[in-house]
Coordinates of C-alpha atoms in Angstrom, one line a residue:
M8 CA 0.0 0.0 0.0
L9 CA 1.2 3.5 -0.8
L10 CA -1.5 6.2 -0.2
L11 CA -1.1 9.7 -1.5
A12 CA -3.3 12.0 0.7
L13 CA -4.2 15.6 0.2
D14 CA -6.5 18.2 1.6
T15 CA -7.4 21.7 0.6
A16 CA -10.6 22.2 2.6
T17 CA -9.0 24.6 5.1
P18 CA -6.3 27.3 4.5
A19 CA -3.7 24.5 4.8
V20 CA -2.5 22.9 1.5
T21 CA -1.4 19.6 2.9
V22 CA 0.0 16.4 1.3
A23 CA 1.4 13.1 2.7
L24 CA 2.5 9.6 1.7
H25 CA 1.6 6.6 3.8
D26 CA 2.9 3.1 3.2
G27 CA 0.3 1.3 5.2
E28 CA 2.5 1.3 8.3
A29 CA 3.5 4.9 8.8
V30 CA 3.7 8.3 7.1
V31 CA 6.9 8.4 4.9
A32 CA 6.8 12.0 3.9
S33 CA 4.5 15.1 4.3
S34 CA 4.2 18.8 3.6
S35 CA 1.8 21.5 4.8
Q36 CA 1.6 25.2 3.9
V37 CA -1.0 27.6 5.2
D38 CA -2.2 30.0 2.5
A39 CA -6.0 30.3 1.9
R40 CA -5.6 32.0 -1.5
R41 CA -3.0 29.7 -3.2
H42 CA -4.5 26.2 -3.1
G43 CA -4.2 25.7 -6.8
E44 CA -0.7 27.2 -7.0
L45 CA 0.8 25.2 -4.1
L46 CA -0.8 21.8 -4.3
L47 CA 1.0 20.1 -7.2
P48 CA 4.5 21.4 -6.1
A49 CA 3.7 20.0 -2.7
V50 CA 2.9 16.6 -4.2
D51 CA 6.2 16.7 -6.2
R52 CA 8.1 17.7 -3.0
V53 CA 6.6 14.8 -0.9
L54 CA 7.4 12.2 -3.6
A55 CA 10.9 13.5 -3.9
D56 CA 11.4 13.4 -0.1
A57 CA 10.3 9.8 -0.1
G58 CA 12.4 8.9 -3.1
L59 CA 9.3 7.6 -5.0
R60 CA 7.6 8.2 -8.3
L61 CA 3.9 9.0 -8.7
D62 CA 3.3 5.7 -10.4
A63 CA 4.2 3.9 -7.2
V64 CA 1.0 5.2 -5.5
T65 CA -1.7 2.5 -5.0
G66 CA -4.5 4.8 -3.8
I67 CA -5.5 8.4 -3.3
V68 CA -7.0 9.9 -0.1
V69 CA -8.7 13.3 -0.3
G70 CA -10.3 15.5 2.3
I71 CA -13.9 16.0 1.3
G72 CA -14.6 18.9 3.7
P73 CA -16.7 20.5 4.7
G74 CA -14.9 23.6 3.4
P75 CA -15.2 26.7 1.2
Y76 CA -16.2 25.9 -2.4
T77 CA -13.1 27.2 -4.2
G78 CA -10.5 25.6 -2.0
L79 CA -12.2 22.3 -1.6
R80 CA -12.7 21.6 -5.3
V81 CA -8.9 22.1 -6.0
G82 CA -8.1 19.0 -3.9
L83 CA -11.0 17.0 -5.1
M84 CA -10.4 17.6 -8.8
T85 CA -6.7 16.9 -8.3
A86 CA -7.4 13.6 -6.5
D87 CA -9.9 12.5 -9.2
T88 CA -7.3 13.3 -11.9
F89 CA -4.6 11.3 -10.2
G90 CA -7.0 8.4 -9.7
L91 CA -8.0 8.4 -13.4
A92 CA -4.4 8.8 -14.6
L93 CA -3.0 6.1 -12.4
G94 CA -6.0 3.7 -12.5
V95 CA -6.1 3.6 -8.6
P96 CA -9.0 4.1 -6.2
V97 CA -9.8 7.5 -4.8
H98 CA -11.1 7.5 -1.2
G99 CA -12.8 10.4 0.6
V100 CA -12.4 11.2 4.3
C101 CA -14.2 14.0 6.2
T102 CA -11.7 16.8 6.9
L103 CA -13.1 17.2 10.4
D104 CA -12.4 13.5 11.0
G105 CA -8.7 14.1 10.0
L106 CA -8.5 16.9 12.6
A107 CA -10.1 14.8 15.2
Y108 CA -7.7 11.8 14.6
A109 CA -4.7 14.1 15.0
T110 CA -5.8 14.9 18.6
D111 CA -5.7 11.3 19.9
L112 CA -8.3 12.3 22.5
D113 CA -10.3 9.6 24.2
V114 CA -12.9 11.9 25.7
P115 CA -15.8 13.7 24.0
F116 CA -14.8 16.9 22.1
V117 CA -15.7 19.2 19.3
V118 CA -13.9 20.0 16.0
A119 CA -14.6 23.3 14.4
T120 CA -13.1 24.9 11.3
D121 CA -13.5 28.4 10.0
A122 CA -16.5 28.6 7.6
R123 CA -16.2 32.4 7.1
R124 CA -19.3 34.6 7.2
K125 CA -18.8 34.4 11.0
E126 CA -19.7 30.7 11.0
V127 CA -18.0 27.4 11.7
Y128 CA -18.1 23.9 10.2
W129 CA -18.3 21.6 13.2
A130 CA -19.1 18.1 14.5
R131 CA -19.0 16.3 17.9
Y132 CA -16.8 13.3 18.6
A133 CA -16.9 10.6 21.3
D134 CA -13.1 10.2 20.8
S135 CA -10.5 10.8 18.1
R136 CA -11.9 8.1 15.9
T137 CA -15.6 8.3 16.5
R138 CA -17.8 11.1 15.1
V139 CA -21.3 11.2 16.7
T140 CA -22.9 14.0 14.7
D141 CA -23.1 14.9 11.1
P142 CA -20.9 17.9 9.9
A143 CA -22.9 21.1 10.1
V144 CA -22.4 24.8 9.5
D145 CA -23.6 27.3 12.1
R146 CA -22.9 30.6 13.9
P147 CA -20.9 29.9 17.0
A148 CA -23.4 31.6 19.3
D149 CA -26.2 29.4 18.0
I150 CA -24.4 26.2 19.1
A151 CA -23.0 27.3 22.4
D152 CA -25.3 25.1 24.4
Q153 CA -24.4 22.1 22.3
V154 CA -20.7 22.4 22.7
A155 CA -20.5 23.7 26.2
G156 CA -18.2 22.0 28.6
V157 CA -16.2 19.9 26.1
P158 CA -12.7 20.6 24.6
A159 CA -12.6 21.9 21.1
V160 CA -9.9 21.9 18.3
G161 CA -9.5 23.6 15.0
A162 CA -9.3 27.2 13.6
G163 CA -13.0 27.7 14.1
A164 CA -12.8 27.0 17.8
L165 CA -9.7 29.2 18.2
L166 CA -11.5 32.1 16.5
Y167 CA -14.5 32.1 18.8
P168 CA -13.3 31.7 22.4
D169 CA -16.6 32.8 23.9
T170 CA -18.2 29.7 22.4
F171 CA -15.2 27.4 22.7
P172 CA -13.3 28.5 25.8
S173 CA -11.2 25.4 25.9
A174 CA -10.0 25.5 22.3
H175 CA -6.6 24.3 21.4
E176 CA -4.5 23.0 18.4
P177 CA -4.3 21.5 15.9
E178 CA -5.6 24.5 14.0
H179 CA -5.8 22.9 10.5
V180 CA -6.0 19.4 9.2
S181 CA -2.8 17.6 8.1
A182 CA -2.7 15.1 5.3
A183 CA -0.5 12.9 7.5
A184 CA -3.4 12.4 9.9
L185 CA -5.8 12.0 7.1
A186 CA -3.6 9.3 5.5
S187 CA -3.1 7.5 8.8
L188 CA -6.8 7.4 9.5
A189 CA -7.6 6.2 6.0
A190 CA -4.9 3.5 6.2
E191 CA -6.3 2.3 9.5
R192 CA -9.8 2.1 8.2
L193 CA -8.8 0.4 5.0
A194 CA -6.8 -2.2 7.0
A195 CA -9.9 -2.9 9.1
G196 CA -12.0 -3.4 6.0
V197 CA -14.0 -0.2 6.5
E198 CA -15.4 1.3 3.3
L199 CA -14.4 4.9 2.9
A200 CA -16.6 7.7 1.6
A201 CA -16.8 8.6 -2.1
P202 CA -14.6 11.6 -3.1
R203 CA -17.5 14.0 -3.3
P204 CA -17.6 17.4 -1.6
L205 CA -19.3 18.3 1.6
Y206 CA -20.1 21.9 0.8
L207 CA -23.1 22.3 3.3
R208 CA -24.1 25.6 1.7
R209 CA -24.2 27.3 -1.7
P210 CA -21.1 29.0 -3.2
D211 CA -20.6 32.7 -2.7
A212 CA -20.6 33.4 -6.4
Q213 CA -24.1 33.2 -7.9
V214 CA -25.9 34.5 -11.0
P215 CA -27.8 37.7 -10.1
K216 CA -31.5 37.2 -9.8
N217 CA -32.3 40.6 -11.4
Y218 CA -30.1 41.8 -14.1
K219 CA -30.5 44.2 -16.9
V220 CA -31.2 42.7 -20.3
V221 CA -29.5 44.5 -23.1
T222 CA -31.0 43.9 -26.5
P223 CA -29.6 45.2 -29.8
K224 CA -31.4 48.1 -31.4

């Protein structure tokens, strides 16, 4: 097994290789505006660090969000393209699950990432491997009662300390955690999600409802 994992659902552009036993190389850069520019060079860098070629990869793992439309689709389209070019399966993993896995917590907690518009993408976990609610998008104040009294991780939690007073790192997901979680689940025979985006809301860019029609004279 050699999994190439990548995620662009948060400001982090993150890539890793996992050989079924451990992460063999990884790279993460935080830049919310340069997902498309940074992702492929990061893949090249990780392969070079591992001394491997792309055709050695036996599977692709991609974070499916939730996340902003523009950033998220960069990772998903890249993963689909690699899968088609190499003839290997493409597996989806919830980005929030990757963040949760990196904590190694064995107590209930919350993961929250920045959804912009003064909202967070979030979910509750029983432990680092077990999500107990579906991913959702809400204003922090509207979920304060639901997340009260439990630790929280992620950039969304760090942004809103009034709602998440016990927030701590990791701030963004890492492909290393995503790959490790996927490898563990695949080894256990667990079927992973399809590589389809969890947008949870419509994109910011939309066709205007009322626009002026210009007709030739």
